[in-house]
Amino acid sequence: MDRTPGDSPRPTFAEEAREAVTVRAALLVIGALVLQLAFITSYIGAFHAPKPKDIALGVVAPRQVSGELVRKLGALPGGPLDASAVRDEAEARRRIGDRDLEAALVVDPRGTTDTLLVAGGSGASLAQATEAVVTRAETAQQRSLKVTDIAPADAGDARGLSSFYLVVGWCVGGYLCAAILAISAGARPANPRRASFRLAALALYAAVAGLLGAVIAGPVLGALPGSVLGLWGLGALVVFAVGATTLALQGLAGIIGIGLAIAIVVVLGNPSAGGAYPYPLLPPFWRAIGPALPPGAGTWSARSIAYFRGSALTGPLLVLSAWAVVGTAVTMTCAALRRNATAR
């Protein structure tokens, strides 16, 4: 049929394809693919072949055999144990409670059955791995082993994973809250006042999310013992740290900042958090980065509050505070720069 003079030309297949999938959309899809592949690589890389390495093991033994026993345990193939001499069982128990040691071997000089002290609250997989390594070493010396869990996971905390799941939930809430603020009102705040409003809204959300998460994990489900107030404070800090980091990345990179936040918190942070496999069971890369990321610092802190009377909290809380402070500072700085650029 002939086209009348008023008809517009029909777009070609290539033109329709370009309109349906823009260059920006294509780049975002490629970014999503990269993020997906990074997710698969990170999780499988961290979890596919856990091997114990440098588990901090105290050794309580008579002085005449202590040095040689520590040397032999430290020289096991693959280096699964980082053994050190401990004066007596009371000190070993105290150092495990302070999270200075993962376990302790108490040698019975009058018999052939020794005792392995472990802390199930640090993660069942770590206690089991330590037991397996020490049992093989004891068997080679024609000795037997009994295991005593001096900080067991709560009955409602299967394999000591509730702390990890609670922190993962807090982290998800943090970057989702920041992402919603970006989607609803623009990824980059127009000025510092609007950025401060977003940070205030995030702080309020963090306080509520921290409290409700602590109540659900503790009194409601009975999954975690320990102080509800302590977990509330930790949860508020985790949520705000992750949310502020997401706001900062959005200020730097726009909507792509949400993907960067997911890469840091989910792709890198979750598998290296020491949840399913505590740090001595993770490969070197994940073991190195885990304590410096919010999920790892949060998981360690939640376990300390739940099972170790709040021991060894200073370092992880400083890590979370650093993410919160730097995220806040970058968010405000980006907003100020944007206001100045708009004014010009």
Coordinates of C-alpha atoms in Angstrom, one line a residue:
M1 CA 0.0 0.0 0.0
D2 CA 1.3 3.5 -0.9
R3 CA 2.2 5.7 2.1
T4 CA 0.2 8.9 2.2
P5 CA 2.1 12.2 2.6
G6 CA 1.1 12.5 6.2
D7 CA 2.3 9.1 7.3
S8 CA 5.5 8.8 9.3
P9 CA 8.1 6.3 8.1
R10 CA 7.9 3.0 9.8
P11 CA 11.0 2.4 12.1
T12 CA 13.4 -0.3 11.1
F13 CA 14.1 -3.4 13.2
A14 CA 17.4 -1.9 14.4
E15 CA 15.8 1.4 15.4
E16 CA 13.1 -0.4 17.4
A17 CA 15.7 -2.6 19.1
R18 CA 17.7 0.5 20.1
E19 CA 14.6 2.1 21.5
A20 CA 13.6 -1.0 23.4
V21 CA 17.0 -1.6 24.9
T22 CA 19.0 1.6 25.2
V23 CA 22.7 1.7 25.5
R24 CA 22.4 2.6 29.2
A25 CA 20.1 -0.3 29.8
A26 CA 22.5 -2.6 28.0
L27 CA 25.3 -1.4 30.2
L28 CA 23.3 -1.9 33.3
V29 CA 22.4 -5.5 32.2
I30 CA 26.0 -6.2 31.6
G31 CA 26.7 -4.8 35.1
A32 CA 24.1 -7.1 36.6
L33 CA 25.7 -10.1 34.8
V34 CA 29.1 -9.2 36.2
L35 CA 27.5 -8.9 39.7
Q36 CA 25.8 -12.2 39.3
L37 CA 29.0 -14.0 38.3
A38 CA 30.9 -12.3 41.1
F39 CA 28.3 -13.6 43.5
I40 CA 28.7 -17.1 42.3
T41 CA 32.5 -16.9 42.3
S42 CA 32.6 -15.4 45.8
Y43 CA 30.2 -17.8 47.5
I44 CA 31.6 -21.0 45.9
G45 CA 35.1 -19.8 46.3
A46 CA 34.6 -19.3 50.0
F47 CA 32.6 -22.4 50.8
H48 CA 33.4 -25.2 48.4
A49 CA 36.5 -26.6 50.2
P50 CA 36.8 -25.4 53.8
K51 CA 40.1 -26.3 55.4
P52 CA 41.2 -25.5 58.9
K53 CA 44.1 -23.1 59.1
D54 CA 45.8 -21.6 62.2
I55 CA 43.0 -22.4 64.7
A56 CA 44.1 -20.8 67.9
L57 CA 44.6 -23.8 70.2
G58 CA 45.8 -23.6 73.8
V59 CA 47.7 -26.5 75.2
V60 CA 47.6 -27.3 78.9
A61 CA 50.2 -30.0 79.7
P62 CA 53.0 -30.8 82.2
R63 CA 56.0 -28.5 81.7
Q64 CA 58.3 -31.3 80.6
V65 CA 56.1 -32.3 77.6
S66 CA 54.3 -29.0 76.9
G67 CA 56.9 -27.5 74.6
E68 CA 57.3 -30.6 72.4
L69 CA 53.5 -31.1 72.2
V70 CA 53.0 -27.5 71.1
R71 CA 55.7 -27.9 68.5
K72 CA 54.1 -31.1 67.1
L73 CA 50.6 -29.7 67.0
G74 CA 51.8 -26.6 65.3
A75 CA 53.7 -28.6 62.7
L76 CA 50.8 -30.8 61.5
P77 CA 50.5 -31.0 57.7
G78 CA 48.7 -28.0 56.3
G79 CA 49.1 -25.9 59.4
P80 CA 45.5 -26.4 60.8
L81 CA 46.5 -25.4 64.4
D82 CA 48.2 -22.4 65.9
A83 CA 49.2 -24.0 69.2
S84 CA 50.5 -22.2 72.2
A85 CA 51.1 -23.3 75.8
V86 CA 48.6 -22.2 78.5
R87 CA 49.4 -22.4 82.2
D88 CA 46.3 -24.3 83.4
E89 CA 42.7 -25.2 82.5
A90 CA 41.3 -22.2 84.3
E91 CA 43.3 -19.8 82.1
A92 CA 42.4 -21.8 79.0
R93 CA 38.7 -21.4 79.8
R94 CA 39.1 -17.7 80.5
R95 CA 40.9 -17.1 77.2
I96 CA 38.3 -19.1 75.2
G97 CA 35.6 -16.9 76.9
D98 CA 37.6 -13.8 76.0
R99 CA 37.8 -15.1 72.4
D100 CA 41.5 -15.1 72.5
L101 CA 41.6 -18.9 71.8
E102 CA 39.2 -21.0 69.7
A103 CA 39.8 -24.2 71.8
A104 CA 42.2 -25.8 74.3
L105 CA 43.6 -29.2 74.7
V106 CA 44.0 -30.3 78.4
V107 CA 46.4 -33.2 78.7
D108 CA 45.8 -35.7 81.5
P109 CA 49.3 -36.8 82.7
R110 CA 47.9 -39.6 84.8
G111 CA 45.8 -41.2 82.0
T112 CA 45.3 -41.7 78.3
T113 CA 42.2 -39.6 77.8
D114 CA 42.7 -35.9 77.2
T115 CA 40.0 -33.1 77.1
L116 CA 39.3 -30.7 74.3
L117 CA 37.6 -27.5 75.3
V118 CA 35.6 -25.9 72.5
A119 CA 33.1 -23.0 72.1
G120 CA 30.1 -24.0 70.0
G121 CA 28.8 -20.5 70.1
S122 CA 31.6 -19.5 67.8
G123 CA 30.2 -21.8 65.1
A124 CA 29.6 -25.6 65.1
S125 CA 31.7 -26.1 62.0
L126 CA 34.8 -24.6 63.8
A127 CA 34.3 -26.8 66.9
Q128 CA 33.8 -29.9 64.7
A129 CA 36.9 -29.1 62.5
T130 CA 39.0 -28.6 65.6
E131 CA 37.8 -31.8 67.1
A132 CA 38.6 -33.7 63.9
V133 CA 42.2 -32.4 63.7
V134 CA 43.0 -32.9 67.4
T135 CA 41.4 -36.4 67.4
R136 CA 43.7 -37.5 64.5
A137 CA 46.7 -36.1 66.4
E138 CA 45.7 -37.9 69.6
T139 CA 45.0 -41.2 67.9
A140 CA 48.5 -41.1 66.4
Q141 CA 49.9 -40.9 70.0
Q142 CA 47.6 -43.8 71.1
R143 CA 45.5 -41.4 73.2
S144 CA 41.8 -40.8 73.3
L145 CA 39.8 -37.5 73.5
K146 CA 36.7 -36.2 75.1
V147 CA 35.1 -32.9 74.1
T148 CA 33.6 -30.3 76.4
D149 CA 31.7 -27.4 75.0
I150 CA 32.2 -24.5 77.5
A151 CA 30.2 -21.9 75.4
P152 CA 27.6 -24.0 73.6
A153 CA 25.1 -22.5 71.1
D154 CA 21.6 -22.0 72.5
A155 CA 19.1 -24.8 71.9
G156 CA 17.2 -22.6 69.4
D157 CA 20.4 -21.6 67.6
A158 CA 21.0 -24.4 65.1
R159 CA 24.8 -24.7 64.5
G160 CA 25.3 -21.2 65.9
L161 CA 24.1 -19.5 62.7
S162 CA 21.4 -17.3 64.1
S163 CA 23.9 -14.4 64.7
F164 CA 24.9 -14.5 61.1
Y165 CA 21.4 -14.6 59.8
L166 CA 20.4 -11.7 62.0
V167 CA 23.3 -9.6 60.8
V168 CA 22.5 -10.5 57.2
G169 CA 18.9 -9.3 57.7
W170 CA 20.2 -6.0 59.2
C171 CA 22.5 -5.5 56.3
V172 CA 19.8 -6.1 53.7
G173 CA 17.6 -3.6 55.5
G174 CA 20.3 -1.0 55.5
Y175 CA 21.0 -1.0 51.8
L176 CA 17.3 -1.5 50.8
C177 CA 16.3 1.6 52.9
A178 CA 19.0 3.7 51.2
A179 CA 18.0 2.3 47.8
I180 CA 14.4 3.2 48.3
L181 CA 15.3 6.7 49.3
A182 CA 17.3 7.0 46.1
I183 CA 14.6 5.5 43.8
S184 CA 11.9 7.7 45.3
A185 CA 13.7 11.0 45.3
G186 CA 16.8 10.7 43.2
A187 CA 20.1 8.9 43.8
R188 CA 22.0 12.2 44.5
P189 CA 20.6 14.6 47.1
A190 CA 20.5 18.2 45.6
N191 CA 22.0 19.8 48.7
P192 CA 23.4 19.0 52.2
R193 CA 20.1 19.7 53.9
R194 CA 18.3 17.0 51.9
A195 CA 21.2 14.6 52.5
S196 CA 20.9 15.2 56.2
F197 CA 17.2 14.5 56.0
R198 CA 18.0 11.2 54.3
L199 CA 20.6 10.3 56.9
A200 CA 18.1 11.2 59.7
A201 CA 15.5 9.0 58.1
L202 CA 18.1 6.2 57.9
A203 CA 19.0 6.6 61.5
L204 CA 15.4 6.3 62.6
Y205 CA 14.9 3.2 60.4
A206 CA 18.2 1.7 61.9
A207 CA 17.0 2.2 65.4
V208 CA 13.6 0.5 64.7
A209 CA 15.2 -2.3 62.6
G210 CA 17.8 -2.9 65.3
L211 CA 15.3 -3.2 68.0
L212 CA 12.8 -5.4 66.1
G213 CA 15.6 -7.7 64.9
A214 CA 16.9 -8.2 68.4
V215 CA 13.5 -8.9 69.8
I216 CA 12.7 -11.4 67.1
A217 CA 16.0 -13.3 67.5
G218 CA 15.8 -13.2 71.3
P219 CA 12.5 -13.2 73.1
V220 CA 10.2 -14.1 70.2
L221 CA 12.1 -17.0 68.6
G222 CA 14.5 -17.9 71.4
A223 CA 17.3 -18.2 68.9
L224 CA 19.9 -16.0 70.6
P225 CA 20.6 -15.5 74.3
G226 CA 22.4 -12.4 75.6
S227 CA 21.4 -8.8 76.1
V228 CA 18.5 -7.5 73.9
L229 CA 19.8 -4.0 74.5
G230 CA 23.2 -5.0 73.4
L231 CA 21.9 -6.6 70.2
W232 CA 19.6 -3.6 69.6
G233 CA 22.6 -1.2 69.7
L234 CA 24.6 -3.5 67.5
G235 CA 21.7 -3.8 65.0
A236 CA 21.2 -0.1 64.8
L237 CA 24.9 0.4 64.1
V238 CA 25.0 -2.3 61.4
V239 CA 21.9 -1.0 59.6
F240 CA 23.1 2.6 59.7
A241 CA 26.7 1.7 58.6
V242 CA 25.4 -0.2 55.6
G243 CA 22.8 2.4 54.7
A244 CA 25.2 5.3 55.0
T245 CA 27.7 3.4 52.8
T246 CA 25.0 2.9 50.2
L247 CA 24.0 6.6 50.3
A248 CA 27.7 7.5 49.9
L249 CA 28.1 5.2 46.9
Q250 CA 24.9 6.6 45.3
G251 CA 26.3 10.1 45.8
L252 CA 29.5 9.1 44.0
A253 CA 28.1 6.9 41.2
G254 CA 24.3 7.6 41.1
I255 CA 22.0 4.6 40.9
I256 CA 25.0 2.3 40.1
G257 CA 26.0 2.9 43.7
I258 CA 23.3 0.4 44.8
G259 CA 25.0 -2.3 42.8
L260 CA 28.4 -1.3 44.3
A261 CA 26.9 -1.6 47.8
I262 CA 25.5 -5.0 47.0
A263 CA 29.0 -6.0 45.7
I264 CA 30.6 -4.9 49.0
V265 CA 28.0 -6.2 51.5
V266 CA 26.5 -9.3 49.7
V267 CA 29.1 -10.5 47.2
L268 CA 32.2 -9.9 49.4
G269 CA 30.8 -9.4 52.9
N270 CA 28.4 -12.3 53.5
P271 CA 30.7 -15.2 52.5
S272 CA 33.6 -13.7 54.4
A273 CA 31.5 -12.9 57.5
G274 CA 32.5 -16.1 59.4
G275 CA 28.9 -17.3 59.6
A276 CA 28.6 -20.7 58.0
Y277 CA 32.4 -21.2 58.3
P278 CA 34.3 -19.1 60.8
Y279 CA 37.5 -17.4 59.8
P280 CA 40.0 -20.3 60.4
L281 CA 38.0 -22.4 57.9
L282 CA 37.9 -19.8 55.1
P283 CA 40.4 -19.4 52.2
P284 CA 43.0 -16.6 52.8
F285 CA 41.3 -13.9 50.7
W286 CA 38.0 -14.2 52.5
R287 CA 39.6 -14.6 55.9
A288 CA 41.6 -11.4 55.3
I289 CA 38.7 -9.1 54.2
G290 CA 35.9 -10.5 56.4
P291 CA 36.7 -8.6 59.7
A292 CA 36.9 -5.3 57.8
L293 CA 33.4 -5.5 56.2
P294 CA 30.1 -4.9 58.0
P295 CA 28.7 -8.5 57.9
G296 CA 31.9 -9.9 59.4
A297 CA 32.2 -7.2 62.1
G298 CA 28.5 -7.6 62.9
T299 CA 28.5 -11.4 63.0
W300 CA 31.5 -11.5 65.4
S301 CA 29.9 -8.8 67.6
A302 CA 26.5 -10.6 67.7
R303 CA 28.2 -13.9 68.8
S304 CA 30.2 -12.1 71.4
I305 CA 27.1 -10.5 72.9
A306 CA 25.1 -13.7 72.8
Y307 CA 27.7 -16.2 74.1
F308 CA 30.9 -14.5 75.3
R309 CA 29.6 -11.7 77.7
G310 CA 30.5 -9.0 75.2
S311 CA 34.2 -9.9 74.9
A312 CA 36.4 -8.8 72.1
L313 CA 34.0 -6.1 70.8
T314 CA 36.2 -3.1 70.5
G315 CA 37.7 -3.9 67.1
P316 CA 34.5 -4.9 65.3
L317 CA 32.6 -1.9 66.7
L318 CA 35.3 0.4 65.5
V319 CA 35.0 -1.2 62.0
L320 CA 31.3 -0.6 61.9
S321 CA 31.6 2.9 63.2
A322 CA 34.2 3.7 60.5
W323 CA 31.8 2.6 57.8
A324 CA 29.1 4.7 59.3
V325 CA 31.2 7.9 59.8
V326 CA 32.9 7.7 56.3
G327 CA 29.5 6.9 54.7
T328 CA 28.0 10.0 56.3
A329 CA 30.9 12.2 55.5
V330 CA 31.0 11.2 51.8
T331 CA 27.2 11.6 51.5
M332 CA 27.3 15.1 52.9
T333 CA 30.4 16.0 50.8
C334 CA 28.8 14.8 47.5
A335 CA 25.6 16.8 48.3
A336 CA 27.6 19.9 48.9
L337 CA 29.5 19.5 45.6
R338 CA 26.3 18.9 43.8
R339 CA 24.7 22.1 45.2
N340 CA 27.8 24.1 44.2
A341 CA 27.8 22.6 40.7
T342 CA 24.0 23.5 40.3
A343 CA 24.6 27.0 41.5
R344 CA 27.4 27.5 39.0

